[in-house]
Coordinates of C-alpha atoms in Angstrom, one line a residue:
Chain S
M1 CA 126.3 109.5 116.6
L2 CA 123.1 111.4 115.8
S3 CA 121.9 114.4 117.7
G4 CA 118.3 115.5 118.3
I5 CA 118.2 117.7 115.2
D6 CA 119.6 114.9 113.0
Y7 CA 116.8 112.5 114.2
F8 CA 114.3 115.3 113.5
I9 CA 115.5 115.7 109.9
V10 CA 115.6 112.0 109.2
I11 CA 112.1 111.3 110.6
T12 CA 110.6 114.4 109.0
Y13 CA 112.1 113.3 105.7
I14 CA 110.6 109.8 106.0
I15 CA 107.1 111.0 106.9
G16 CA 107.3 113.7 104.2
M17 CA 108.1 111.0 101.6
L18 CA 105.2 108.9 102.7
L19 CA 102.7 111.8 102.5
L20 CA 104.1 112.9 99.1
G21 CA 103.9 109.4 97.7
L22 CA 100.4 108.9 98.9
Y23 CA 99.3 112.2 97.3
F24 CA 99.7 110.6 93.9
K25 CA 97.2 107.9 94.7
K26 CA 94.5 110.1 93.2
F27 CA 96.1 110.0 89.7
V28 CA 95.9 106.2 89.5
N29 CA 92.8 105.0 87.7
S30 CA 94.1 102.5 85.2
S31 CA 96.9 100.0 84.7
E32 CA 98.6 102.6 82.3
D33 CA 98.5 105.1 85.2
Y34 CA 100.0 102.6 87.5
F35 CA 102.8 101.3 85.3
L36 CA 103.4 104.2 83.0
G37 CA 102.2 107.2 84.9
G38 CA 99.4 107.8 82.3
K39 CA 102.3 108.7 79.9
N40 CA 102.2 112.2 81.3
L41 CA 105.5 112.9 83.1
P42 CA 108.1 115.6 82.2
F43 CA 111.7 114.9 81.3
W44 CA 113.3 116.6 84.3
A45 CA 111.5 114.4 86.8
I46 CA 112.3 111.2 84.8
G47 CA 115.9 112.2 84.4
M48 CA 116.3 112.8 88.2
S49 CA 114.5 109.6 88.9
I50 CA 116.8 107.6 86.6
V51 CA 119.9 108.9 88.4
V52 CA 118.7 108.5 91.9
S53 CA 117.4 105.0 91.4
D54 CA 120.8 104.0 90.2
I55 CA 122.5 105.2 93.4
G56 CA 121.7 103.2 96.5
A57 CA 122.8 103.7 100.1
L58 CA 125.3 100.9 99.6
D59 CA 126.8 102.7 96.6
F60 CA 127.7 105.7 98.8
V61 CA 129.8 103.5 101.0
G62 CA 131.0 101.0 98.4
V63 CA 132.2 103.6 95.8
S64 CA 133.8 105.7 98.4
G65 CA 135.6 102.6 99.6
Q66 CA 136.8 101.8 96.1
A67 CA 137.9 105.4 95.5
Y68 CA 139.9 105.1 98.7
R69 CA 141.6 101.9 97.4
Y70 CA 141.8 102.5 93.6
G71 CA 141.4 106.3 93.1
I72 CA 139.5 108.2 90.5
S73 CA 139.3 105.4 88.0
V74 CA 136.2 104.2 89.8
G75 CA 134.5 107.3 88.3
N76 CA 134.6 105.5 84.9
F77 CA 131.4 103.7 85.9
D78 CA 129.4 107.0 86.0
W79 CA 131.2 108.8 83.2
V80 CA 132.1 106.6 80.2
G81 CA 130.1 103.8 81.8
S82 CA 126.9 105.8 81.6
V83 CA 126.9 108.8 79.2
P84 CA 127.5 107.1 75.8
A85 CA 125.0 104.4 76.7
M86 CA 122.4 106.9 77.7
L87 CA 122.8 108.8 74.5
L88 CA 122.4 105.6 72.5
A89 CA 119.3 104.8 74.5
A90 CA 117.9 108.3 74.1
F91 CA 118.4 108.6 70.3
I92 CA 117.8 105.0 69.1
F93 CA 116.1 102.7 71.5
I94 CA 113.8 104.8 73.7
P95 CA 111.9 106.3 70.7
Y96 CA 111.1 102.8 69.5
F97 CA 110.0 101.6 72.8
W98 CA 107.9 104.7 73.5
R99 CA 106.2 104.8 70.1
G100 CA 105.4 101.1 70.4
G101 CA 103.5 101.8 73.6
M102 CA 105.5 99.2 75.4
Y103 CA 105.4 98.5 79.1
T104 CA 108.5 96.3 79.4
I105 CA 111.8 95.5 77.5
P106 CA 110.9 91.8 77.3
E107 CA 107.7 93.0 75.5
Y108 CA 109.9 94.5 72.8
L109 CA 111.9 91.3 72.7
G110 CA 108.7 89.3 72.4
R111 CA 107.5 91.3 69.4
R112 CA 110.9 91.4 67.7
Y113 CA 111.8 87.7 68.4
N114 CA 109.3 85.4 70.0
K115 CA 107.4 84.6 73.2
S116 CA 110.2 82.4 74.6
V117 CA 112.8 85.2 74.4
R118 CA 110.3 87.5 76.1
T119 CA 109.6 85.0 78.9
I120 CA 113.3 84.1 79.5
A121 CA 114.2 87.8 79.7
S122 CA 111.3 88.6 82.0
V123 CA 111.7 85.7 84.4
T124 CA 115.4 86.5 84.7
W125 CA 114.7 90.1 85.6
I126 CA 111.9 89.1 88.0
L127 CA 114.2 86.7 89.8
F128 CA 117.0 89.2 90.0
F129 CA 114.9 92.0 91.2
A130 CA 113.1 89.8 93.8
L131 CA 116.3 88.5 95.2
D132 CA 117.9 91.9 95.1
L133 CA 115.1 93.3 97.2
G134 CA 115.7 91.1 100.2
V135 CA 119.4 91.7 100.0
L136 CA 119.0 95.4 99.7
F137 CA 116.8 95.5 102.7
W138 CA 119.2 93.6 104.8
A139 CA 122.4 95.2 103.7
S140 CA 120.9 98.7 104.1
A141 CA 119.5 97.8 107.6
V142 CA 123.0 96.6 108.6
L143 CA 124.5 99.8 107.4
L144 CA 121.9 101.9 109.4
N145 CA 122.5 99.6 112.4
V146 CA 126.3 100.3 112.3
L147 CA 125.9 104.0 111.6
M148 CA 122.9 105.0 113.6
G149 CA 122.5 102.1 116.0
W150 CA 118.9 101.4 114.8
P151 CA 117.8 97.8 115.3
I152 CA 117.9 95.9 112.0
W153 CA 114.2 94.9 112.0
V154 CA 113.1 98.4 112.9
S155 CA 114.9 99.7 109.8
I156 CA 113.6 97.0 107.5
I157 CA 110.0 97.2 108.6
S158 CA 109.8 101.0 108.7
M159 CA 111.4 101.2 105.2
A160 CA 109.2 98.5 103.8
G161 CA 106.1 100.1 105.3
V162 CA 106.8 103.6 103.9
V163 CA 108.0 102.6 100.4
G164 CA 105.5 99.8 100.1
L165 CA 102.6 102.1 100.9
Y166 CA 103.3 104.8 98.4
T167 CA 104.4 102.4 95.7
Y168 CA 101.2 100.3 96.2
F169 CA 98.9 103.2 96.0
G170 CA 100.7 105.7 93.8
G171 CA 102.4 103.4 91.2
I172 CA 105.2 104.8 89.1
T173 CA 104.1 108.4 89.4
A174 CA 104.6 108.2 93.2
V175 CA 107.9 106.5 92.6
I176 CA 109.2 109.1 90.2
M177 CA 108.0 112.2 92.0
T178 CA 109.3 110.9 95.4
D179 CA 112.6 110.2 93.5
V180 CA 112.7 113.9 92.6
V181 CA 112.7 114.9 96.2
Q182 CA 115.1 112.1 97.1
F183 CA 117.5 113.3 94.3
I184 CA 117.5 116.9 95.7
I185 CA 118.1 115.6 99.3
M186 CA 120.9 113.3 98.1
F187 CA 122.6 116.1 96.2
I188 CA 122.3 118.6 99.0
G189 CA 123.6 116.1 101.6
G190 CA 126.3 114.8 99.3
F191 CA 127.6 118.2 98.2
A192 CA 127.6 119.5 101.8
L193 CA 129.9 116.6 102.7
V194 CA 132.2 117.2 99.7
V195 CA 132.5 120.9 100.4
L196 CA 133.4 120.4 104.0
C197 CA 135.8 117.6 103.2
L198 CA 137.5 119.8 100.6
Y199 CA 137.8 122.6 103.3
E200 CA 139.3 120.0 105.7
V201 CA 142.0 118.8 103.3
G202 CA 142.9 122.4 102.2
G203 CA 141.4 122.4 98.8
W204 CA 141.7 120.2 95.7
D205 CA 145.4 120.9 94.8
S206 CA 146.5 120.4 98.4
M207 CA 144.7 117.0 98.5
V208 CA 146.3 115.9 95.2
D209 CA 149.8 116.8 96.5
K210 CA 149.2 115.1 99.8
I211 CA 147.9 111.9 98.3
N212 CA 150.8 111.8 95.7
N213 CA 153.3 112.2 98.5
I214 CA 151.9 109.4 100.7
G215 CA 153.6 106.6 98.8
P216 CA 154.0 104.8 95.5
Q217 CA 150.8 102.8 96.0
Y218 CA 148.9 106.1 95.6
Q219 CA 150.7 107.3 92.5
S220 CA 148.0 106.3 90.1
H221 CA 145.1 107.5 92.2
F222 CA 144.4 110.4 89.8
E223 CA 144.8 108.5 86.6
I224 CA 141.3 107.7 85.2
I225 CA 142.8 105.4 82.6
Q226 CA 144.5 102.4 84.2
P227 CA 147.0 100.3 82.2
Q228 CA 145.9 96.9 80.8
N229 CA 148.0 95.1 83.4
T230 CA 146.8 97.0 86.4
K231 CA 146.1 95.1 89.6
S232 CA 142.8 97.0 90.1
P233 CA 139.6 95.6 88.6
F234 CA 139.5 98.6 86.2
P235 CA 142.0 98.1 83.3
W236 CA 141.3 100.4 80.4
T237 CA 140.6 97.4 78.2
G238 CA 137.9 96.2 80.6
I239 CA 136.4 99.7 80.9
L240 CA 136.3 100.1 77.1
F241 CA 135.1 96.7 75.9
G242 CA 133.3 95.3 79.0
L243 CA 131.8 98.5 80.5
T244 CA 131.4 101.0 77.7
F245 CA 130.5 98.7 74.9
V246 CA 128.4 96.1 76.8
M247 CA 127.5 96.5 80.5
A248 CA 126.6 100.2 80.3
N249 CA 124.4 99.7 77.3
A250 CA 122.8 96.6 78.7
Y251 CA 122.1 98.5 81.9
M252 CA 120.7 101.7 80.3
I253 CA 118.8 100.0 77.4
G254 CA 118.0 96.5 78.8
N255 CA 117.1 97.3 82.4
Q256 CA 113.4 97.5 83.0
A257 CA 113.8 99.7 86.1
I258 CA 115.6 102.4 84.0
V259 CA 113.7 102.2 80.7
Q260 CA 110.2 102.0 82.3
R261 CA 110.8 105.6 83.6
C262 CA 111.4 106.9 80.1
L263 CA 108.2 105.2 78.9
T264 CA 106.2 107.4 81.3
A265 CA 107.2 110.6 79.3
K266 CA 104.4 112.8 78.0
N267 CA 105.8 112.6 74.4
E268 CA 108.7 111.3 72.4
W269 CA 110.8 114.4 72.9
H270 CA 110.4 114.2 76.7
A271 CA 111.3 110.5 76.5
K272 CA 114.6 111.3 74.7
A273 CA 115.3 114.4 76.8
S274 CA 114.9 112.5 80.0
M275 CA 117.8 110.2 79.2
I276 CA 120.1 113.1 78.0
F277 CA 119.2 115.2 81.1
G278 CA 119.9 112.1 83.2
S279 CA 123.3 111.7 81.6
A280 CA 124.2 115.3 82.4
L281 CA 123.2 114.7 86.1
K282 CA 125.0 111.4 86.1
M283 CA 128.3 113.2 85.6
F284 CA 128.0 114.8 89.1
I285 CA 127.5 111.4 90.9
P286 CA 131.3 110.7 91.2
I287 CA 131.7 114.0 92.9
L288 CA 129.2 112.9 95.6
V289 CA 130.3 109.3 96.0
L290 CA 133.9 109.2 95.0
F291 CA 135.5 112.4 96.3
P292 CA 134.8 111.7 100.0
G293 CA 136.7 108.4 99.6
L294 CA 139.6 110.2 98.0
M295 CA 139.7 112.9 100.7
A296 CA 139.6 110.2 103.4
V297 CA 143.0 109.0 102.1
V298 CA 144.4 112.3 103.5
V299 CA 142.2 112.6 106.6
H300 CA 142.3 109.0 107.6
P301 CA 145.3 107.3 105.9
G302 CA 145.9 103.6 106.4
I303 CA 142.3 102.3 106.9
A304 CA 142.4 98.6 106.4
D305 CA 138.8 98.4 105.2
G306 CA 138.1 101.1 102.5
D307 CA 134.4 100.9 103.1
Q308 CA 135.0 102.6 106.4
A309 CA 136.2 105.7 104.6
L310 CA 132.8 107.4 104.2
P311 CA 131.4 106.7 107.7
L312 CA 134.7 108.0 109.2
M313 CA 134.5 111.2 107.1
I314 CA 130.9 111.8 108.1
K315 CA 131.7 111.2 111.8
S316 CA 134.8 113.4 111.8
I317 CA 133.7 116.3 109.5
L318 CA 129.9 116.9 109.4
P319 CA 128.3 119.0 112.1
P320 CA 124.9 118.1 113.7
G321 CA 122.1 118.9 111.3
L322 CA 124.2 118.1 108.3
I323 CA 124.7 114.5 109.6
G324 CA 120.9 114.2 109.6
L325 CA 120.8 115.5 106.1
M326 CA 123.5 113.0 105.0
F327 CA 121.5 110.2 106.6
A328 CA 118.4 111.4 104.9
A329 CA 120.4 111.1 101.7
F330 CA 121.2 107.5 102.6
F331 CA 117.5 106.8 103.1
A332 CA 116.8 108.6 99.8
G333 CA 119.2 106.2 98.0
L334 CA 117.7 103.2 99.7
M335 CA 114.0 104.2 99.1
S336 CA 114.6 105.1 95.5
S337 CA 116.2 101.7 94.8
V338 CA 113.5 99.7 96.6
D339 CA 110.5 101.6 95.0
S340 CA 112.1 101.0 91.6
L341 CA 112.5 97.3 92.1
L342 CA 109.0 96.9 93.4
N343 CA 107.3 98.8 90.6
S344 CA 109.4 97.3 87.8
T345 CA 109.0 93.7 89.0
S346 CA 105.3 94.3 89.4
T347 CA 105.1 95.6 85.8
L348 CA 107.2 92.6 84.4
F349 CA 105.0 90.1 86.2
T350 CA 101.7 91.6 85.3
K351 CA 102.5 92.4 81.6
D352 CA 104.9 89.5 80.7
I353 CA 103.7 86.6 82.8
Y354 CA 100.2 87.2 84.2
E355 CA 98.5 88.8 81.1
P356 CA 99.8 86.4 78.5
F357 CA 100.0 83.1 80.5
I358 CA 97.5 83.3 83.4
K359 CA 94.6 85.5 82.5
K360 CA 94.2 87.0 79.0
G361 CA 91.6 89.6 78.1
A362 CA 90.7 90.6 81.6
T363 CA 89.5 94.2 82.4
D364 CA 92.0 97.0 82.9
K365 CA 90.9 97.3 86.5
H366 CA 91.8 93.7 87.0
Y367 CA 95.4 94.2 85.8
L368 CA 95.7 97.3 87.9
K369 CA 94.7 95.3 91.0
V370 CA 97.2 92.5 90.0
G371 CA 99.9 95.1 89.7
Q372 CA 99.1 96.4 93.2
V373 CA 98.9 93.0 94.8
T374 CA 102.1 91.9 93.1
T375 CA 103.8 95.0 94.7
L376 CA 102.6 93.9 98.1
V377 CA 103.6 90.3 97.7
L378 CA 107.0 91.3 96.5
L379 CA 107.4 93.5 99.5
L380 CA 106.5 90.7 101.8
I381 CA 108.9 88.3 100.0
G382 CA 111.7 91.0 100.3
V383 CA 111.2 91.4 104.0
A384 CA 110.8 87.7 104.7
T385 CA 113.9 86.7 102.6
S386 CA 116.1 89.5 103.9
P387 CA 117.7 87.5 106.8
I388 CA 119.1 85.1 104.2
S389 CA 121.8 87.7 103.6
S390 CA 123.0 87.3 107.1
D391 CA 123.5 83.5 106.6
F392 CA 125.2 84.0 103.2
P393 CA 127.4 87.2 103.4
G394 CA 128.5 86.8 99.8
I395 CA 124.9 86.8 98.4
Y396 CA 125.0 90.5 97.3
V397 CA 128.1 89.8 95.2
A398 CA 126.5 86.5 94.0
I399 CA 123.4 88.3 92.7
Q400 CA 125.4 91.0 91.0
T401 CA 127.5 88.3 89.4
F402 CA 124.3 86.5 88.3
M403 CA 123.2 89.7 86.6
S404 CA 126.5 90.0 84.8
Y405 CA 125.8 86.6 83.1
F406 CA 122.8 88.2 81.5
Q407 CA 124.1 91.6 80.4
G408 CA 126.2 90.6 77.4
P409 CA 123.6 88.3 75.7
I410 CA 120.7 90.6 76.4
F411 CA 122.5 93.6 74.9
A412 CA 123.6 91.5 71.9
I413 CA 120.0 90.5 71.0
L414 CA 118.7 94.0 71.6
L415 CA 121.4 95.6 69.5
L416 CA 121.0 93.2 66.6
G417 CA 117.3 93.2 67.0
I418 CA 116.9 96.9 66.4
F419 CA 119.7 97.4 63.9
W420 CA 119.6 94.3 61.7
K421 CA 116.3 93.3 60.2
R422 CA 117.7 89.9 59.1
T423 CA 117.9 88.8 62.8
T424 CA 115.3 86.0 63.4
Q425 CA 113.5 84.6 66.4
W426 CA 115.7 81.5 66.4
G427 CA 118.8 83.6 66.2
G428 CA 117.7 85.7 69.2
L429 CA 116.7 82.7 71.3
S430 CA 119.9 80.7 70.7
A431 CA 122.0 83.7 71.3
L432 CA 120.3 84.4 74.6
V433 CA 120.6 80.8 75.9
I434 CA 124.1 80.0 74.6
G435 CA 125.4 83.5 75.6
I436 CA 124.2 83.1 79.2
G437 CA 125.6 79.5 79.3
F438 CA 129.0 80.8 78.1
A439 CA 129.0 83.6 80.7
I440 CA 128.4 81.1 83.4
Y441 CA 131.1 78.8 82.1
L442 CA 133.7 81.7 82.0
N443 CA 132.8 82.7 85.5
V444 CA 133.0 79.2 86.9
F445 CA 136.5 78.7 85.3
K446 CA 137.6 82.3 85.6
E447 CA 141.0 81.3 87.2
R448 CA 141.7 79.4 84.0
F449 CA 140.9 82.2 81.6
F450 CA 141.6 85.5 83.4
T451 CA 144.5 87.1 85.2
I452 CA 142.6 89.8 87.1
E453 CA 140.7 89.0 90.3
D454 CA 137.2 90.0 89.4
P455 CA 136.9 89.7 85.6
F456 CA 133.1 90.6 85.3
L457 CA 133.9 93.3 82.7
Y458 CA 135.7 90.8 80.5
I459 CA 133.1 88.2 80.9
S460 CA 130.3 90.5 79.8
W461 CA 132.3 91.4 76.7
W462 CA 133.1 87.9 75.6
S463 CA 129.6 86.6 76.2
F464 CA 128.3 89.6 74.3
L465 CA 130.6 88.8 71.4
L466 CA 129.7 85.1 71.3
S467 CA 125.9 85.9 71.5
A468 CA 126.2 88.3 68.6
I469 CA 128.0 85.7 66.5
I470 CA 125.5 83.0 67.3
N471 CA 122.6 85.4 66.6
V472 CA 124.1 86.3 63.1
A473 CA 124.9 82.7 62.2
V474 CA 121.6 81.2 63.3
S475 CA 119.6 84.0 61.8
L476 CA 121.2 83.5 58.4
L477 CA 120.3 79.8 58.5
T478 CA 116.6 80.4 59.5
K479 CA 113.6 81.9 57.9
K480 CA 113.6 85.7 57.9
H481 CA 110.8 87.8 59.3
T482 CA 108.4 89.6 57.0
A483 CA 108.3 93.4 56.6
E484 CA 104.9 93.5 58.4
E485 CA 106.3 91.6 61.4
L486 CA 109.2 94.1 61.7
Q487 CA 107.1 97.2 61.3
G488 CA 108.1 99.8 64.0
L489 CA 110.6 97.4 65.6
V490 CA 113.8 97.9 63.5
F491 CA 115.8 101.2 63.2
N492 CA 115.1 102.8 59.9
S493 CA 118.4 104.2 58.5
K494 CA 116.5 106.4 56.0
I495 CA 116.2 109.1 58.7
L496 CA 119.9 109.8 58.3
V497 CA 119.8 110.2 54.5
E498 CA 116.7 112.3 54.6
N499 CA 118.5 115.1 56.5
K500 CA 118.8 117.7 53.7
K501 CA 121.0 120.0 55.8
L502 CA 123.9 117.6 55.8
Chain H
M1 CA 143.4 86.5 74.5
F2 CA 140.6 86.8 77.0
N3 CA 142.7 89.3 79.0
F4 CA 143.4 91.5 76.1
D5 CA 147.1 90.8 76.4
W6 CA 147.5 91.7 72.7
L7 CA 146.7 95.3 73.7
S8 CA 149.3 95.5 76.4
D9 CA 151.7 97.6 74.2
I10 CA 149.2 100.4 74.1
S11 CA 150.2 103.1 76.5
Q12 CA 147.8 104.9 78.9
E13 CA 148.2 108.1 76.8
T14 CA 147.1 106.3 73.6
A15 CA 144.3 104.6 75.5
K16 CA 143.1 108.0 76.6
I17 CA 143.1 109.2 73.0
I18 CA 141.0 106.2 72.1
F19 CA 138.4 107.2 74.6
L20 CA 138.5 110.8 73.4
C21 CA 138.1 109.6 69.8
L22 CA 135.1 107.6 70.9
Y23 CA 133.4 110.7 72.3
A24 CA 134.2 112.5 69.0
V25 CA 132.6 109.7 66.9
I26 CA 129.5 109.7 69.1
G27 CA 129.3 113.5 68.8
L28 CA 129.5 113.2 65.0
L29 CA 126.8 110.5 64.9
V30 CA 124.6 112.7 67.0
L31 CA 125.1 115.6 64.6
L32 CA 124.1 113.4 61.7
L33 CA 120.6 112.9 63.2
P34 CA 118.0 115.1 61.4
N35 CA 116.3 117.9 63.4
E36 CA 112.9 116.5 62.6
Y37 CA 113.8 113.3 64.4
I38 CA 115.3 115.1 67.3
Y39 CA 112.2 117.3 67.8
Q40 CA 109.7 114.5 67.3
G41 CA 106.9 114.9 69.7
M42 CA 107.2 118.6 70.2
V43 CA 104.9 121.0 68.4
K44 CA 106.5 123.2 65.7
E45 CA 105.9 126.5 67.6
N46 CA 107.8 125.2 70.6
R47 CA 110.9 124.1 68.8
H48 CA 113.8 126.4 69.8
W49 CA 117.6 126.0 69.8
W50 CA 117.6 125.5 73.6
N51 CA 115.4 122.3 73.3
N52 CA 117.5 120.9 70.5
L53 CA 118.6 117.6 72.0
K54 CA 121.7 117.5 69.7
L55 CA 123.1 120.5 71.6
W56 CA 122.3 118.9 74.9
A57 CA 124.1 115.8 73.9
I58 CA 127.1 117.7 72.5
A59 CA 127.4 119.7 75.7
V60 CA 127.4 116.5 77.8
L61 CA 130.0 114.8 75.6
S62 CA 132.2 118.0 75.8
I63 CA 132.2 117.9 79.6
L64 CA 133.0 114.2 79.5
A65 CA 135.9 114.8 77.1
A66 CA 137.1 117.6 79.3
I67 CA 137.1 115.3 82.4
Y68 CA 139.1 112.6 80.5
S69 CA 141.5 115.1 79.1
H70 CA 142.2 116.5 82.5
F71 CA 142.7 113.2 84.4

């Protein structure tokens, strides 16, 4: 499928990323440099990094496939499922995390609630990220094997080598600055495909007419709001309650891989601006990952497996050279996801587990070394465990489901923790434990409770709601925290009434 | 109850209005934030209208609302 020029582009890109990442080694002299980039990065780089880390190679294929099957409603995940949450993060949560000099989200939870909440949250994220790493390696290698014919282990080892090297030496600065280039490559490759696809189908209006005329099953392909009783996994009720109110916020506010980037900002304004800039860029993502799937309905109607939509479009539409660029975009998605997982997991382990439980009061150089060694160990674990995915094909879905157990409860305790000073450590702890248990219960007996096939949006909402109720009830029954304990950890509503211009 | 059956009478058009109202409410809340809070971290001489994050947020929300109005 690839010509000589395509291979040249892909290999040049990979080598370029390695060299660029290694260049940032010289800026790493302390653990703050390694985990927070010396708190010296600009908003635009962080904003691009947030967006590109969120889009992996698998998303290109998966979202195009869902767009092929369900239409434009898939775009909800990047539009209403991102923008409001990113604004909430930018204006409320990020300033508190940034001012507090925090490294991790569990660190905030530890200060606001107690050590147990911090440890549960941190261990859960570490487990999720570590498992995800192996699965990501394997799934992406299989994708590259299908699309490019590369042997699976060549893909895994070359990818692990390149990403591992620059993440090990350059820390989060290397991660973010390589993400900037990866973002640009991804956008150029993605937009080239969209423009050529649009030309192929005769323009937007022509595509809409053709899809609407194919048959009744495509009548709702251009309706972003799906009815409550839709057969698709995206009814508007799930999008509003599960996605907009809970999962999006949990992801943008409670996800270490996202928030850690904002904490690298050179000042509070840059920290806030990075999220808002990221939200603006995020609105373009559906154009890149969703539109090719829609256009495939016209060019290749009747595909049994929607996930074949994007590969078929690339094969049939892109000329040599641009195919290479598109594959470089795939690599960009993969590399940015892997480097984020590595750096974030290393930060969580070093700051939330190693420092408080294994070796307190060591030198900064020691923690820097621990962070680097953890990155290396994680990489080896990721490579070694990646074949597990071939034995358990459903493991990717299983890991994502596991994460959805956690989203509602974690957002409930973050939200109440920052907005309600009466929330206590026991309220937070019981909400987290009972909320996760309830989410697991709902998922195990989902056929009993839900009518749609994959009710993860509903599960996240109901587990959020129960966690919030438990948090309030237990907090009211237990001893409240003192004003000193809450200093700098709870949103101060006085800033609103102090605005003289209103 | 878990499936939100009690909201099944709400039409897609009404649901769309709910989403648009949500964007309007968020926009209003953003406007309520004081400028001092918005510019925190930036030195006074560098504070201009183009780095007012409220305007950035309103612009993003407007585009989002336009997308949801169109589709």
